[in-house]
mmCIF file of C-alpha atoms in Angstrom:
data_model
loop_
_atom_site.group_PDB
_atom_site.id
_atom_site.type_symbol
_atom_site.label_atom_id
_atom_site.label_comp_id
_atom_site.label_asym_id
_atom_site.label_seq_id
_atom_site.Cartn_x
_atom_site.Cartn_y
_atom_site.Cartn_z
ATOM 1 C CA UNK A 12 -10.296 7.867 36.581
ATOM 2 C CA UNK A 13 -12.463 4.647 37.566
ATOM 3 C CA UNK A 14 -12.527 1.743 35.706
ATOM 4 C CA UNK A 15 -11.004 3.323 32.794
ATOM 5 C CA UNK A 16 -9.482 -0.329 31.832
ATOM 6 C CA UNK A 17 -12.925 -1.816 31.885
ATOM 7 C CA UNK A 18 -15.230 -0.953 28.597
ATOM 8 C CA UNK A 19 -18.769 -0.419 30.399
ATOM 9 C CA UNK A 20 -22.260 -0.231 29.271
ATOM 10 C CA UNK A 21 -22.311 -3.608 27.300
ATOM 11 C CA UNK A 22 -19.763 -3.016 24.961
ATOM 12 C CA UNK A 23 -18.627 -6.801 24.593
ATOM 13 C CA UNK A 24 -16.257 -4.910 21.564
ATOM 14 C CA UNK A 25 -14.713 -1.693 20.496
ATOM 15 C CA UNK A 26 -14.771 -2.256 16.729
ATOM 16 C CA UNK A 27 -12.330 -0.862 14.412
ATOM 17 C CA UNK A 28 -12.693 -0.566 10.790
ATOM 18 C CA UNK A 29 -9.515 0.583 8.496
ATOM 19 C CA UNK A 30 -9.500 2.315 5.632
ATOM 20 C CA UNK A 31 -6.507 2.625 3.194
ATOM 21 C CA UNK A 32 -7.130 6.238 1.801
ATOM 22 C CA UNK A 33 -5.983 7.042 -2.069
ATOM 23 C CA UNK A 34 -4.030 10.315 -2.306
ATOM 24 C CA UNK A 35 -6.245 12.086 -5.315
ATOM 25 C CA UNK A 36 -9.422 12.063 -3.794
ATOM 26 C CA UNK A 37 -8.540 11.024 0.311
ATOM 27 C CA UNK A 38 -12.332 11.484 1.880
ATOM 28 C CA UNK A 39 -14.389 9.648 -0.929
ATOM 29 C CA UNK A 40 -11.544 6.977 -2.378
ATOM 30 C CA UNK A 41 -12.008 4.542 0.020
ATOM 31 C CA UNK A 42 -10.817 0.355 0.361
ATOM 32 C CA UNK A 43 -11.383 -1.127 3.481
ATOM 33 C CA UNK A 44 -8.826 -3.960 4.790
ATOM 34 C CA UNK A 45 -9.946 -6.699 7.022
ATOM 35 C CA UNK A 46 -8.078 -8.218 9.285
ATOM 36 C CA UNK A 47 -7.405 -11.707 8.386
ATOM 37 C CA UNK A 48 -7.924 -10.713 4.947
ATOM 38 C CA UNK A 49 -5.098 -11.510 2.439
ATOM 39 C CA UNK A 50 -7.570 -10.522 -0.273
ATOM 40 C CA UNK A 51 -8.529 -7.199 1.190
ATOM 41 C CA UNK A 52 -4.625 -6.207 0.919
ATOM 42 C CA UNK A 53 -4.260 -7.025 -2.831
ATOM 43 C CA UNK A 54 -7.508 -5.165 -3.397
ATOM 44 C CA UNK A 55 -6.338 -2.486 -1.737
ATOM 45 C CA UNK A 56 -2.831 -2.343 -2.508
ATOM 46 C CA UNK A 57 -1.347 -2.390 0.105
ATOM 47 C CA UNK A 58 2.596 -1.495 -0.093
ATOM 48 C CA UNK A 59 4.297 -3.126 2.876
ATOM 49 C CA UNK A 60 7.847 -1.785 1.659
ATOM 50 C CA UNK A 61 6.399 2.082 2.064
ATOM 51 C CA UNK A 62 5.873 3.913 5.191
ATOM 52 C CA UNK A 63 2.480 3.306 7.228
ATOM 53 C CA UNK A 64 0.386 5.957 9.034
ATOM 54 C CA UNK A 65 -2.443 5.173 11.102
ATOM 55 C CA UNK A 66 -4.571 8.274 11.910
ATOM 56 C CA UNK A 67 -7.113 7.956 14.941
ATOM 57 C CA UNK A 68 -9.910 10.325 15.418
ATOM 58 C CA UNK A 69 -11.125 10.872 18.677
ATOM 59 C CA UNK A 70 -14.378 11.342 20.385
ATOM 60 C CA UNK A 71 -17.122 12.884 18.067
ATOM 61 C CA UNK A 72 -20.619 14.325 18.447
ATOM 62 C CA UNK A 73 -22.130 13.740 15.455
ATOM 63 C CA UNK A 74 -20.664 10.570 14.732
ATOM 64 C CA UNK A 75 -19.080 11.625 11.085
ATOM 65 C CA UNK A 76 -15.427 12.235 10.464
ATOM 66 C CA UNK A 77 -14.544 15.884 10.365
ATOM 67 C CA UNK A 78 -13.240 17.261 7.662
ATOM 68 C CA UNK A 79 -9.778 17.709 9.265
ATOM 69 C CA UNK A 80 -9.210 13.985 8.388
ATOM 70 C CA UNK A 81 -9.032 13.902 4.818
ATOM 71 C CA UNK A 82 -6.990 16.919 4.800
ATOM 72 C CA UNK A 83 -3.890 15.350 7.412
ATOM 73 C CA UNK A 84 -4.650 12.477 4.641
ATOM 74 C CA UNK A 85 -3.863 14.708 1.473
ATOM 75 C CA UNK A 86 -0.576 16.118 3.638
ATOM 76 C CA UNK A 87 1.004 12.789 4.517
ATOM 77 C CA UNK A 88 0.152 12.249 0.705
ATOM 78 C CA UNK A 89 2.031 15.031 -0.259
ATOM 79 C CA UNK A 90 5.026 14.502 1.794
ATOM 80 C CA UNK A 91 5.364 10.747 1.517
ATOM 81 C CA UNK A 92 3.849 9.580 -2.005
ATOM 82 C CA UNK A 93 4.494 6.562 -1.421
ATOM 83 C CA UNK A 94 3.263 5.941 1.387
ATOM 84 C CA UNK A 95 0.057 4.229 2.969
ATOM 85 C CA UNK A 96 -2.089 6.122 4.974
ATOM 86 C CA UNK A 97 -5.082 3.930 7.075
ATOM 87 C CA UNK A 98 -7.525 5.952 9.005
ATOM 88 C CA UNK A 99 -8.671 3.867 12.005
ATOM 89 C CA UNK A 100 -12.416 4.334 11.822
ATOM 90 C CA UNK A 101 -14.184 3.834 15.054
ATOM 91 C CA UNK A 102 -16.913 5.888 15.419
ATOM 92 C CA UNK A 103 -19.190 3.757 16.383
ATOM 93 C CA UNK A 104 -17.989 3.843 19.923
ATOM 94 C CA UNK A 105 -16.968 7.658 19.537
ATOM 95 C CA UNK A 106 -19.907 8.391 19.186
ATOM 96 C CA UNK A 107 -21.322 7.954 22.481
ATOM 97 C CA UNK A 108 -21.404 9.928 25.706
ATOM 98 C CA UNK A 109 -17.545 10.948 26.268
ATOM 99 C CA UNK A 110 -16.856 8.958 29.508
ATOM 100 C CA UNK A 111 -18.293 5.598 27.602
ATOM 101 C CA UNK A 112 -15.899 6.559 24.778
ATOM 102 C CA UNK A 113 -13.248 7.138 26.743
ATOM 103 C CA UNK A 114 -13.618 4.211 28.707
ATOM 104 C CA UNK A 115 -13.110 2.501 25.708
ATOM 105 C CA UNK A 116 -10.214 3.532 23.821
ATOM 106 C CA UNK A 117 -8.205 1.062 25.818
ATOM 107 C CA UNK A 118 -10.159 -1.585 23.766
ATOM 108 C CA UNK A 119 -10.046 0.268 20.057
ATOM 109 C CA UNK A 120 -6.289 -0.094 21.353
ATOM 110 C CA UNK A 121 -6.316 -3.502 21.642
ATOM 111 C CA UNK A 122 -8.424 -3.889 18.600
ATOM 112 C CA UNK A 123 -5.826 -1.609 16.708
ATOM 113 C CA UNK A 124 -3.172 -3.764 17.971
ATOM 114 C CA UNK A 125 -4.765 -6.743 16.490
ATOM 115 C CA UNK A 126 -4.501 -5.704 12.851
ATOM 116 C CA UNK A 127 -1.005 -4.007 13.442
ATOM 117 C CA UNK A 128 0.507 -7.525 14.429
ATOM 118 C CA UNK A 129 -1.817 -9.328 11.899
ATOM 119 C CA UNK A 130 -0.385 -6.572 8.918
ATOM 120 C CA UNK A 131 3.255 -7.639 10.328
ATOM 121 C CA UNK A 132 2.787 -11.613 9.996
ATOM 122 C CA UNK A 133 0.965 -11.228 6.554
ATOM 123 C CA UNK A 134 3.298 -8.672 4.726
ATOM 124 C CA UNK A 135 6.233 -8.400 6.632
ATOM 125 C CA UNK A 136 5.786 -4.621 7.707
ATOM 126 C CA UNK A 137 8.348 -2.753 9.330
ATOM 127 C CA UNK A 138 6.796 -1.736 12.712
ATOM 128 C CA UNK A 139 9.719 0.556 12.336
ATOM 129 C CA UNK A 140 8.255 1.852 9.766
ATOM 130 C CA UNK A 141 4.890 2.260 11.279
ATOM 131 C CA UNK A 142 3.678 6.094 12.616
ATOM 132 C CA UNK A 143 0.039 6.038 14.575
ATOM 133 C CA UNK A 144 -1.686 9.720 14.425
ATOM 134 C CA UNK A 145 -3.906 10.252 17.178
ATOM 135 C CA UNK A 146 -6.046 13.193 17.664
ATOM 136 C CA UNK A 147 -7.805 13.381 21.449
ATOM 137 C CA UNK A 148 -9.098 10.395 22.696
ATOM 138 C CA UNK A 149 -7.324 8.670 19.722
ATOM 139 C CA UNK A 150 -4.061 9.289 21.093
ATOM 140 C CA UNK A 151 -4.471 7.624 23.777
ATOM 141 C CA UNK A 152 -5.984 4.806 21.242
ATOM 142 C CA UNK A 153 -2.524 5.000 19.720
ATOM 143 C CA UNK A 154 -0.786 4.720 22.996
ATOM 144 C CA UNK A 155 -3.319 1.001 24.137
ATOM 145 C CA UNK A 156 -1.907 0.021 20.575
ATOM 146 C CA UNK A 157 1.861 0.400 20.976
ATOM 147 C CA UNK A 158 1.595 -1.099 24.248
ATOM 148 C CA UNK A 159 -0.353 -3.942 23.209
ATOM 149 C CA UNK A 160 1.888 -4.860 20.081
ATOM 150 C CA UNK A 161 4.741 -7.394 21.066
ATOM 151 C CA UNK A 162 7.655 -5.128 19.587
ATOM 152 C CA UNK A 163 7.628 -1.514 19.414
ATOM 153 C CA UNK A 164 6.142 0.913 16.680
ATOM 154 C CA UNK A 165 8.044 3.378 15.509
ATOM 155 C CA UNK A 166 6.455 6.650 16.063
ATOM 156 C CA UNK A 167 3.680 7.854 18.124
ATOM 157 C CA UNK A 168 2.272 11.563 17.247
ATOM 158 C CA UNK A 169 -0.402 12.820 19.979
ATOM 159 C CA UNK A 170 -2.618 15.993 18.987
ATOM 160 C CA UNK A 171 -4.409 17.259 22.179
ATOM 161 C CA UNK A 172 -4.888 14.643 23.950
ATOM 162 C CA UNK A 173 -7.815 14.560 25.485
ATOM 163 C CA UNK A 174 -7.284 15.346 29.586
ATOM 164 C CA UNK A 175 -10.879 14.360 31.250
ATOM 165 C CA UNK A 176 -10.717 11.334 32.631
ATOM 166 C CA UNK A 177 -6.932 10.702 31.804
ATOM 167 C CA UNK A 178 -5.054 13.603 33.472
ATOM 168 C CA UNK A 179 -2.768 12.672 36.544
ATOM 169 C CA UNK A 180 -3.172 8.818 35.349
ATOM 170 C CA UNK A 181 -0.322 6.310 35.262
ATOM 171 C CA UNK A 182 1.195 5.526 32.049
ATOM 172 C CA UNK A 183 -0.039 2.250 31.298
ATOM 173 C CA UNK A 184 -3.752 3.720 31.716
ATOM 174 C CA UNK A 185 -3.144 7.142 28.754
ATOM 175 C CA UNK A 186 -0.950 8.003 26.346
ATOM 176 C CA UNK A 187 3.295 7.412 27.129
ATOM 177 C CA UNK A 188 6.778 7.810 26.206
ATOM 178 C CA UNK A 189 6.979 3.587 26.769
ATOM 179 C CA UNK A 190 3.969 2.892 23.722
ATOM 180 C CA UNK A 191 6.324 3.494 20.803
ATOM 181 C CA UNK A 192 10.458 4.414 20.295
ATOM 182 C CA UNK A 193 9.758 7.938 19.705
ATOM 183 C CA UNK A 194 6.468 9.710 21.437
ATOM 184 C CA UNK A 195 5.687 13.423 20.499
ATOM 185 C CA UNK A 196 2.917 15.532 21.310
ATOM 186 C CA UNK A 197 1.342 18.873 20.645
ATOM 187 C CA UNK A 198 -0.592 20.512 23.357
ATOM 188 C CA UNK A 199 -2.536 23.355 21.989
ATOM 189 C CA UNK A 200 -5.289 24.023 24.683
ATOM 190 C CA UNK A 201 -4.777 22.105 27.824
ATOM 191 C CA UNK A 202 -4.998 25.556 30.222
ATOM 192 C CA UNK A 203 -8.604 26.649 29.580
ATOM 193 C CA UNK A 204 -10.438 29.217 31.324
ATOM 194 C CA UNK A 205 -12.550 28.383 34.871
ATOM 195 C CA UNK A 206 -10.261 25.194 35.252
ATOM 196 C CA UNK A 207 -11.869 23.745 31.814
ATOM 197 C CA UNK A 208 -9.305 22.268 29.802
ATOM 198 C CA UNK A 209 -9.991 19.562 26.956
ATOM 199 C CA UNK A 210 -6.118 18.815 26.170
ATOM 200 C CA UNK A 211 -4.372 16.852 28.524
ATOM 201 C CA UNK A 212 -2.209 19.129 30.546
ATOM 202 C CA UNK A 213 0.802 16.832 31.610
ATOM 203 C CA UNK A 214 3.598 15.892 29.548
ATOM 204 C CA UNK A 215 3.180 12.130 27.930
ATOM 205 C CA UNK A 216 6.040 12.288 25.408
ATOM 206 C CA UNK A 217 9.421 11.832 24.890
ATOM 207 C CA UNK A 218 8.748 15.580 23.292
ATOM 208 C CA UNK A 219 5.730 17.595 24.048
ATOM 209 C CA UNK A 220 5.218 21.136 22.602
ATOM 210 C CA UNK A 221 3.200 23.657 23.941
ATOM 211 C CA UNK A 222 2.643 26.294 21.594
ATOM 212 C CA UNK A 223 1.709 29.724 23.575
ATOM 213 C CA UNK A 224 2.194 27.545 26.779
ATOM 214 C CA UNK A 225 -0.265 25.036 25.318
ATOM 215 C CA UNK A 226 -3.164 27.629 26.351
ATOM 216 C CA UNK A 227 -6.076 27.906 23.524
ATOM 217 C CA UNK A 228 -4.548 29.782 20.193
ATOM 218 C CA UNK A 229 -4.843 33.578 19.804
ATOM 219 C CA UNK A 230 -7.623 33.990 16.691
ATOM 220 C CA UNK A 231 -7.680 29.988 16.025
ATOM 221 C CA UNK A 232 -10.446 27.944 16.661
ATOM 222 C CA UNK A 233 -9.671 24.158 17.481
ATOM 223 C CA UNK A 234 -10.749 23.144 14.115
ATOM 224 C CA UNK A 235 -8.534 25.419 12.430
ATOM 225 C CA UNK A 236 -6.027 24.278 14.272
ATOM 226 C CA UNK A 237 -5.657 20.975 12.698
ATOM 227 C CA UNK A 238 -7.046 21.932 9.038
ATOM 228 C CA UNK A 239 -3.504 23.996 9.308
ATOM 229 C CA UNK A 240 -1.219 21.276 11.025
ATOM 230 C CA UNK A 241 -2.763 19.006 7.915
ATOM 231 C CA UNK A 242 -1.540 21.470 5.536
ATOM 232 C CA UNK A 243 1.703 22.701 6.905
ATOM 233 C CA UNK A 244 2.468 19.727 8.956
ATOM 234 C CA UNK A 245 4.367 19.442 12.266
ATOM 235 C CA UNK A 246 6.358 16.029 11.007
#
């Protein structure tokens, strides 16, 4: 992979927004915290005593979150209540061929990193306490992150991801057991047919399953996939 830690095409930034989500109504019930923004984290209220999930989406075509978001949402409501639970919107730079994304995550990373540390010097959170969610290319967002936060997070979760452009890379240029104290992964289709495989095929975790030897599911579609680890949960 060439370049990968350089963002190209004239991105000068890979902006991040983050959005705390509210458990009754996770897609639509939205508040938006700024970095730098005391006021943004009373509006939003923001509990830095609870447990904090970042989720990541990864590279998208039509530049909208699918609906597999707000559903992992609703599930880390149900199983933590009290809990926060951010999503890292960057779609802006998603949504854009998949080698400019991907050349990018390593700055949404950095950019993620930025409000992590900024969250822990303004309320005192427990990166302990912290889990990042990433789903393709936002795993490996999640792994720039960790790496790019003085101390480390707590927990790392990677689903799929992705394997263009970062299989057979070093670790400090993907997803890796050194970005946060525990690292697990689920590969679910990383051995495609005709050498095409989406999921990253190596093992980046300190744990990485791979359900029916991480080949593509038996009568489940990739989007089914995650609707059902949102409602039944791997965590």
């Amino acid at each position: 992979m060439s370049n990968i830690l350089e963002p190209i095409w004239g991105f000068k930034t890979a902006h991040a927004k983050f959005s705390l989500r509210r458990p009754l109504d996770p897609t639509d019930d939205i508040c938006y915290i700024v970095t730098g923004s005391l006021e943004s984290l009373i509006k939003c209220n923001f509990n830095a005593t609870s447990k904090t999930f970042l989720v990541i989406h990864g590279w998208t075509v039509t530049g909208m979150f699918e609906s597999w978001v707000g559903k992992l949402v609703a599930a880390l409501y149900k199983r933590e209540p009290s809990a926060n639970v951010i999503v890292v919107d960057w779609l802006s730079t998603a949504h854009n061929h998949y080698t400019v994304a991907a050349q990018n995550t390593k700055r949404v990373g950095e950019n993620v990193a930025h409000f992590i540390t900024w969250m822990k010097e303004a309320t005192g959170l427990s990166l302990e306490s912290l889990h990042l969610i990433g789903y393709s290319l936002g795993a490996h967002v999640a792994g720039f992150a960790g790496s790019h936060v003085s101390n480390k997070i707590g927990r790392i979760t990677g689903l799929d991801p992705a394997g263009p452009d970062f299989e057979g890379e070093n670790a400090h240029r993907r997803l890796s057991p050194d970005d946060a104290h525990f690292v697990d992964v689920l590969h679910t289709f990383s051995r495609g047919s005709l050498g095409l495989s989406i999921g990253i095929q190596q093992p980046v975790g300190h744990v990485d399953i791979y359900p029916n030897g991480g080949r593509f599911q038996p009568g489940c579609n990739l989007r089914g996939a995650l609707e059902k680890i949102a409602k039944f949960g791997i965590f």
